[in-house]
Coordinates of C-alpha atoms and ligand atoms in Angstrom, one line a residue:
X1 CA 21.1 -105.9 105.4
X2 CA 24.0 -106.9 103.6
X3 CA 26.4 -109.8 103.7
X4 CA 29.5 -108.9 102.2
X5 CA 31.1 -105.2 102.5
X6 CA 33.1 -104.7 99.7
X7 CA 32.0 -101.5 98.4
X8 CA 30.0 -98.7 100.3
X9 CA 27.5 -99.5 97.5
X10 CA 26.8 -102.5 98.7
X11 CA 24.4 -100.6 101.5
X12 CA 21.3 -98.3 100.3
X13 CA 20.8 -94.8 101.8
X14 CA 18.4 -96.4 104.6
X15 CA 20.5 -99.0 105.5
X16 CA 23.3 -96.6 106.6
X17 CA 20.3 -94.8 108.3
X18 CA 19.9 -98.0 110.5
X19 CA 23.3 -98.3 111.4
X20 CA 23.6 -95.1 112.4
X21 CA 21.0 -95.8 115.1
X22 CA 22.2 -98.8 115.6
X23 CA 25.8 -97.4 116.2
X24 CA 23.9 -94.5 118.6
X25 CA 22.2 -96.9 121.0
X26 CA 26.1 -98.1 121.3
X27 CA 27.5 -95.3 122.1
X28 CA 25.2 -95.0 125.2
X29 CA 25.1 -98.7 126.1
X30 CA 29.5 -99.5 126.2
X31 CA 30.6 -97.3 128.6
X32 CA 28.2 -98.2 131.1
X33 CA 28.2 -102.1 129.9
X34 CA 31.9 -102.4 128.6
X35 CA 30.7 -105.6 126.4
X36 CA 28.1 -107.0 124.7
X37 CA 28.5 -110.4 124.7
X38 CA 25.9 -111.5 121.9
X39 CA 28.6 -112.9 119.4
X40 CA 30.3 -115.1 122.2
X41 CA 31.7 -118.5 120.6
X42 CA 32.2 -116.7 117.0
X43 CA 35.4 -116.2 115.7
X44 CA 36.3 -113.6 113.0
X45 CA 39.9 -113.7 111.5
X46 CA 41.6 -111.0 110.6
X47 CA 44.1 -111.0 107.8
X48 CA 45.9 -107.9 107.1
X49 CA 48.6 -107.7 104.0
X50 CA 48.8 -104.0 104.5
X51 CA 50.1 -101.5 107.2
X52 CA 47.0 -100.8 109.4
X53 CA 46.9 -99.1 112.9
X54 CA 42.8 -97.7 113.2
X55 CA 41.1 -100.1 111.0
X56 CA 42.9 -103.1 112.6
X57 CA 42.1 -102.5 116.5
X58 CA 39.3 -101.0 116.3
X59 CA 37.6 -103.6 114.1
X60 CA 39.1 -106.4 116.8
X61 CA 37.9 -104.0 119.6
X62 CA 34.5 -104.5 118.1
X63 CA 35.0 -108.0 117.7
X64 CA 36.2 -108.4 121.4
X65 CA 33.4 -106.3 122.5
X66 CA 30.5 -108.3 120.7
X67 CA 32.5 -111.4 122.5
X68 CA 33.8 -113.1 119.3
X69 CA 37.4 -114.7 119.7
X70 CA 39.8 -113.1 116.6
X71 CA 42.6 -115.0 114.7
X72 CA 44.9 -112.2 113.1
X73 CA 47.2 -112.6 110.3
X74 CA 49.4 -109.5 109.5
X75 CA 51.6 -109.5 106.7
X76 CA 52.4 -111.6 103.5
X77 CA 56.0 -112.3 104.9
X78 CA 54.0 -113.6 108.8
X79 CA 52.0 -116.9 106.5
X80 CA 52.3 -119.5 103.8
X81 CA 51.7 -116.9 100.9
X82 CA 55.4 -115.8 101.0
X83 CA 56.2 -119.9 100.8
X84 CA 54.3 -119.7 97.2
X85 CA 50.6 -120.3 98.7
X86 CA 47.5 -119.5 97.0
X87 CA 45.7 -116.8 98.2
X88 CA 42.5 -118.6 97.6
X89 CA 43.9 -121.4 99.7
X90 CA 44.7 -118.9 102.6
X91 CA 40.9 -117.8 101.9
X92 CA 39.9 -121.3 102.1
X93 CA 41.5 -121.8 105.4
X94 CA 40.5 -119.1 107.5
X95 CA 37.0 -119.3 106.1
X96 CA 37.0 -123.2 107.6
X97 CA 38.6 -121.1 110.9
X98 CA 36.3 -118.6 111.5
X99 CA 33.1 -116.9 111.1
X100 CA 34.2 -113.7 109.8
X101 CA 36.8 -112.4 107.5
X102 CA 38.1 -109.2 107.5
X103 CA 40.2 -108.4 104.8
X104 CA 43.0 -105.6 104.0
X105 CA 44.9 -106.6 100.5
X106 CA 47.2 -104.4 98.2
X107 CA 45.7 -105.5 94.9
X108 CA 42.1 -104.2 94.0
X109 CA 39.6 -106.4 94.0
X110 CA 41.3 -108.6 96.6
X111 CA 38.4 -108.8 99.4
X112 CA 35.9 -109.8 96.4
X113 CA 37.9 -112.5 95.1
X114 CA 37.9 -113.9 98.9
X115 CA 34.0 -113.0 99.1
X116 CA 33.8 -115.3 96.3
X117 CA 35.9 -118.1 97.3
X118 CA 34.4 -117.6 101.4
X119 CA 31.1 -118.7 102.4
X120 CA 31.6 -116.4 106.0
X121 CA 30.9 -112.8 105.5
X122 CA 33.9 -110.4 104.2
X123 CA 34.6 -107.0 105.1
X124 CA 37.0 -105.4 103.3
X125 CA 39.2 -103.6 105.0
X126 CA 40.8 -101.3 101.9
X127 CA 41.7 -103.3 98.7
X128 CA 44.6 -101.2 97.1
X129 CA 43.4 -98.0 96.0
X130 CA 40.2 -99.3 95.1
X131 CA 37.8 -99.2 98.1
X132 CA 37.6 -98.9 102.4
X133 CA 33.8 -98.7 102.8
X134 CA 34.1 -99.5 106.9
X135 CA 35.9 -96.2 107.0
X136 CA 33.5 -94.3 104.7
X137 CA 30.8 -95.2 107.2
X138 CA 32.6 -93.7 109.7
X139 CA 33.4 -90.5 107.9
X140 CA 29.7 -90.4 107.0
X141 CA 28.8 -90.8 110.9
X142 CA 30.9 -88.3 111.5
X143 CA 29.5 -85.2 109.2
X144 CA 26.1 -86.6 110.3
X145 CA 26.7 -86.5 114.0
X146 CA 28.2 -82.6 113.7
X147 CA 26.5 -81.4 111.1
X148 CA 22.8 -82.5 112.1
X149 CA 22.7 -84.7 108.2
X150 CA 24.6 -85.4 105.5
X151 CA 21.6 -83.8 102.6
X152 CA 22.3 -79.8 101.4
X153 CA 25.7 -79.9 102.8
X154 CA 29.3 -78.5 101.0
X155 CA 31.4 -80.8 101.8
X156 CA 35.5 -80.2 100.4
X157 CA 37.6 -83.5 99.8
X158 CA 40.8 -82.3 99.7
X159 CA 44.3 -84.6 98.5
X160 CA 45.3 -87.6 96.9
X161 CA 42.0 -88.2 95.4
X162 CA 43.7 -90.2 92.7
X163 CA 44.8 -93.1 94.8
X164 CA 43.1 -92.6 98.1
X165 CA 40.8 -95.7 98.3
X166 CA 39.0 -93.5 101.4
X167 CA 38.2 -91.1 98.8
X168 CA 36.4 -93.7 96.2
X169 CA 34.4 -94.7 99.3
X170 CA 33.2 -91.8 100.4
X171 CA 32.3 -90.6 97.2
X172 CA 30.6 -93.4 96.2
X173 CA 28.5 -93.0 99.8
X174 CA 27.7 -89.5 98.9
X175 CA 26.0 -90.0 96.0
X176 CA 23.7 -92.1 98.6
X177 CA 22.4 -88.3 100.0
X178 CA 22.1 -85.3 98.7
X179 CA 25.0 -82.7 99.3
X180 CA 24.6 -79.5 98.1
X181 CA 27.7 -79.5 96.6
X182 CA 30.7 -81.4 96.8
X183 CA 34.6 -80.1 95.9
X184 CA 36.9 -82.1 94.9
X185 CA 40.0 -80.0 95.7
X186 CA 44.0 -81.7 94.2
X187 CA 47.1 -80.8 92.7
X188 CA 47.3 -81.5 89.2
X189 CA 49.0 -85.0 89.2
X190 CA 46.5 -86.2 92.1
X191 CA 43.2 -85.7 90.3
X192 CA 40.6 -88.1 90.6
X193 CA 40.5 -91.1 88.0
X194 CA 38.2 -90.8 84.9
X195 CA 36.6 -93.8 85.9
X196 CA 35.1 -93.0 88.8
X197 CA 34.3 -89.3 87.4
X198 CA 32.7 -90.5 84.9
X199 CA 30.5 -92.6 87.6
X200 CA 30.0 -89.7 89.8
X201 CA 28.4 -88.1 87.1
X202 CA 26.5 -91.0 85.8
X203 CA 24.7 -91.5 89.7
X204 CA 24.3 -88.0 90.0
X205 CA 26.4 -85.8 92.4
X206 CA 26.9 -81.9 92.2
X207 CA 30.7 -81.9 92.1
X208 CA 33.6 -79.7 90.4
X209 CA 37.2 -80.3 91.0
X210 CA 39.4 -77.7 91.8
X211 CA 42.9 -77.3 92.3
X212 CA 42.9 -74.6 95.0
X213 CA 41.2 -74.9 98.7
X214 CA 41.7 -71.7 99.2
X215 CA 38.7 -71.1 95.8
X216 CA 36.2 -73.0 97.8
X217 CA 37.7 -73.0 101.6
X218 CA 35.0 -70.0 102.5
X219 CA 32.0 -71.7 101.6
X220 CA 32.8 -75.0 103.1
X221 CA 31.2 -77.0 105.8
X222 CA 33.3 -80.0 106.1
X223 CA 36.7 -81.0 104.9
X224 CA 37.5 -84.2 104.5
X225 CA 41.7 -84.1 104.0
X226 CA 43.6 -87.0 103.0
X227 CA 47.4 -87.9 103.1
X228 CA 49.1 -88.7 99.6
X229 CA 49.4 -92.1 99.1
X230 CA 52.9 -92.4 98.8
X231 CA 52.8 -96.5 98.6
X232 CA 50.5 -96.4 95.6
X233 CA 53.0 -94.5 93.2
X234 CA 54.0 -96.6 90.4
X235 CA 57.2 -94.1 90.0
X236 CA 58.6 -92.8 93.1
X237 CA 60.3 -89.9 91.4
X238 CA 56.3 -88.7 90.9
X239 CA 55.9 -88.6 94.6
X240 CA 59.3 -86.4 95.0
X241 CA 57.8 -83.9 92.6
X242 CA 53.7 -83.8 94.7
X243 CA 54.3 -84.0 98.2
X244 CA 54.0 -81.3 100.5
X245 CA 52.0 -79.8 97.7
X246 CA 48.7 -78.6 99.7
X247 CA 48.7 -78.5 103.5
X248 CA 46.0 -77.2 105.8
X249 CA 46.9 -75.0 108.5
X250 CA 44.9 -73.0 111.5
X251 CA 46.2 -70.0 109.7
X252 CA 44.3 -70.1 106.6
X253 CA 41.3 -72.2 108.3
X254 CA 40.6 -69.1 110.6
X255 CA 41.6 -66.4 107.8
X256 CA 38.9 -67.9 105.3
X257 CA 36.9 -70.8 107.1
X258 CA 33.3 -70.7 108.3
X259 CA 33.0 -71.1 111.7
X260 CA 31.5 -74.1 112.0
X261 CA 33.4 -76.2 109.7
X262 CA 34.0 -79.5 110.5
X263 CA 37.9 -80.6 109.5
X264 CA 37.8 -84.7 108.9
X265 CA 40.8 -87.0 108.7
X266 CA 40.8 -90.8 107.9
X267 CA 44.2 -90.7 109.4
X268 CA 47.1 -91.4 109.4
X269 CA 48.4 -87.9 108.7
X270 CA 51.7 -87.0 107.5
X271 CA 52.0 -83.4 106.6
X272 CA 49.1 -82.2 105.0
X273 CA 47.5 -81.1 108.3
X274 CA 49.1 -79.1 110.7
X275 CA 49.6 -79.9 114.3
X276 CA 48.0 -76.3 115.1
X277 CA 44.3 -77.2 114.4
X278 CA 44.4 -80.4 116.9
X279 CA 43.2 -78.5 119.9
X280 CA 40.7 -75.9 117.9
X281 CA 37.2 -76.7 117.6
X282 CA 37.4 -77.0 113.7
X283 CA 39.2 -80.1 114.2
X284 CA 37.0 -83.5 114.1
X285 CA 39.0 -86.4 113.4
X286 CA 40.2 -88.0 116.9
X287 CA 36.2 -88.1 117.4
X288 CA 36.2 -89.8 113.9
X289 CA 38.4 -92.2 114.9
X290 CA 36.6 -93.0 118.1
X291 CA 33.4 -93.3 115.9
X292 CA 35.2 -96.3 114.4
X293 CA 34.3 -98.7 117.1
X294 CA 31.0 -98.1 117.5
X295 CA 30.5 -97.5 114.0
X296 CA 32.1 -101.3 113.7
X297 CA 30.4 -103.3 116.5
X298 CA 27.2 -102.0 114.7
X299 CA 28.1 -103.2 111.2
X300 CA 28.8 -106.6 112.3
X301 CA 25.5 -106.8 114.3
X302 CA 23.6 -105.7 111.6
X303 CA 25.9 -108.6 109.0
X304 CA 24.8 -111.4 111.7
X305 CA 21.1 -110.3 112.7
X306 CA 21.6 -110.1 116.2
X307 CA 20.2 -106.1 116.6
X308 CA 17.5 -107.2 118.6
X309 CA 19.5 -108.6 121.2
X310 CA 21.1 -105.2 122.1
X311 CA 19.2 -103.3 124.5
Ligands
NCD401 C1 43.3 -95.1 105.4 C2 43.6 -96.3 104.5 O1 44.2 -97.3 104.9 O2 43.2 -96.2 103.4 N1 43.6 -95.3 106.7 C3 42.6 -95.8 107.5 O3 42.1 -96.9 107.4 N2 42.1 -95.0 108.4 C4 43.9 -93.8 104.9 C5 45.3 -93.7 104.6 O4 46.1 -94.7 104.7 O5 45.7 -92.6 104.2

């Protein structure tokens, strides 16, 4: 298993598999149990530079549930860093403090530099627009607990795909199965970057961007919707002229949707999905975001070796 979670291609295809089960047997043991204690006298430290609301609980709810004690750092302006300290010296520090880092940065590439400077495991936590593989996990949990698998699916990604870091991840993942087909649905401005195109190609996966849902909505069996990144825009006057550009409503999803589409959503949402489609059965992410804890507890299990002792 692996060490360091920095991208979701750190993990092979059957490594997910296992923490899927892993994250299963979970799912049945915590309500009954409420913790599993096998991490007790750990400590992981989180250090968030970003905004986070999911990502940060539910990663110290898993940490609280395995028993480990959590240090939390949340914002340049809360440590040293805004007094001119190194960021490898803040690395350096709550590496000798704990056992665990878990890492959320603005700058790409962030939570490998501290991989490299930390002997303790790092998960990164979303490194600019770069990469957020804990959540791709989740997402990928989530199709294959609805949909049965993740193989001969057509799966729509629709939004930001230029800086959503959600998006990379997931991506990336897929290319770890077999989809039938995967859309990658944006407004002009938003498209994906050539880099990672040119990757998606290169490993393999059967995808065509489009600029319209409603081209590929009817043959759909999961949509995976992302907000636009407002943050990332190196020019806010480019945000003014994309946002509320594509927005996803019950209306069109029962007009043209199969009936068993699943409708994902990393979260948070701002107006790109509509309030309607909470209560219908199309709608999947609350149950995604649940997923997270479970989906979290497992991954650092698996990253310390302690799976046997859950039973
Ligand atoms: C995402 C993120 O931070 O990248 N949020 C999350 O962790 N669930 C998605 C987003 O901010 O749009």
């Amino acid at each position: 298993m692996v060490y360091d979670v920095i991208s979701i291609l750190d993990f092979s295809r059957n490594e997910i598999m296992q923490l899927f089960d892993l994250t299963d047997k979970i799912r049945q043991i915590l309500p009954k149990r409420r913790k599993i204690p096998i991490l007790s006298g750990y400590t992981a430290a989180l250090a968030f530079f970003e905004p986070s609301t999911r990502t940060r609980l539910s990663f110290e709810l898993a940490c609280k549930k395995l028993g480990m004690d959590t240090l939390t750092i949340i914002g340049e302006s809360a440590i040293s860093l805004m007094k001119g300290e190194r960021f490898s010296d803040t690395i350096r520090m709550l590496d000798s403090y704990s056992d665990l880092i878990l890492i959320r940065h603005p700058a790409d590439g962030a939570s490998r530099f501290a991989a490299e400077v930390a002997e303790s495991p790092v998960i990164n936590c979303g490194d600019g627009a770069h990469e957020h593989p804990t959540q791709a996990l989740i997402d990928l949990y989530t199709i294959h607990k609805f949909k049965g698998n993740i193989n001969n699916l057509t799966i729509g990604i629709l939004g930001d795909v230029r800086f959503a870091r959600t998006v990379v991840s997931l991506l990336r993942g897929l290319t770890l199965f077999d989809p039938k087909k995967v859309y990658i649905i944006s407004p002009p401005f938003l498209h994906l970057r050539d880099v990672y195109r040119d990757e998606l190609k290169k490993r393999g996966l059967n995808f065509e961007e489009k600029d319209s849902l409603l081209d590929v909505l009817p043959e759909l069996d999961v949509l995976y919707v992302v907000r636009i990144q407002k943050e990332r825009f190196p020019d806010p006057s480019d945000y003014e002229k994309v946002k509320g550009s594509y927005m996803v409503t019950h209306k069109i999803i029962k007009e043209y949707a199969k009936d068993d589409l699943i409708i994902l959503h990393p979260l948070p949402r701002v107006e790109e999905l509509a309030l309607d489609i909470d209560n219908t059965k199309y709608a999947k992410y609350f149950d995604q975001a649940k997923f997270g804890i479970y989906v979290r507890i497992a991954l650092i299990t698996l990253i310390f070796g302690v799976q046997d002792k859950i039973s």
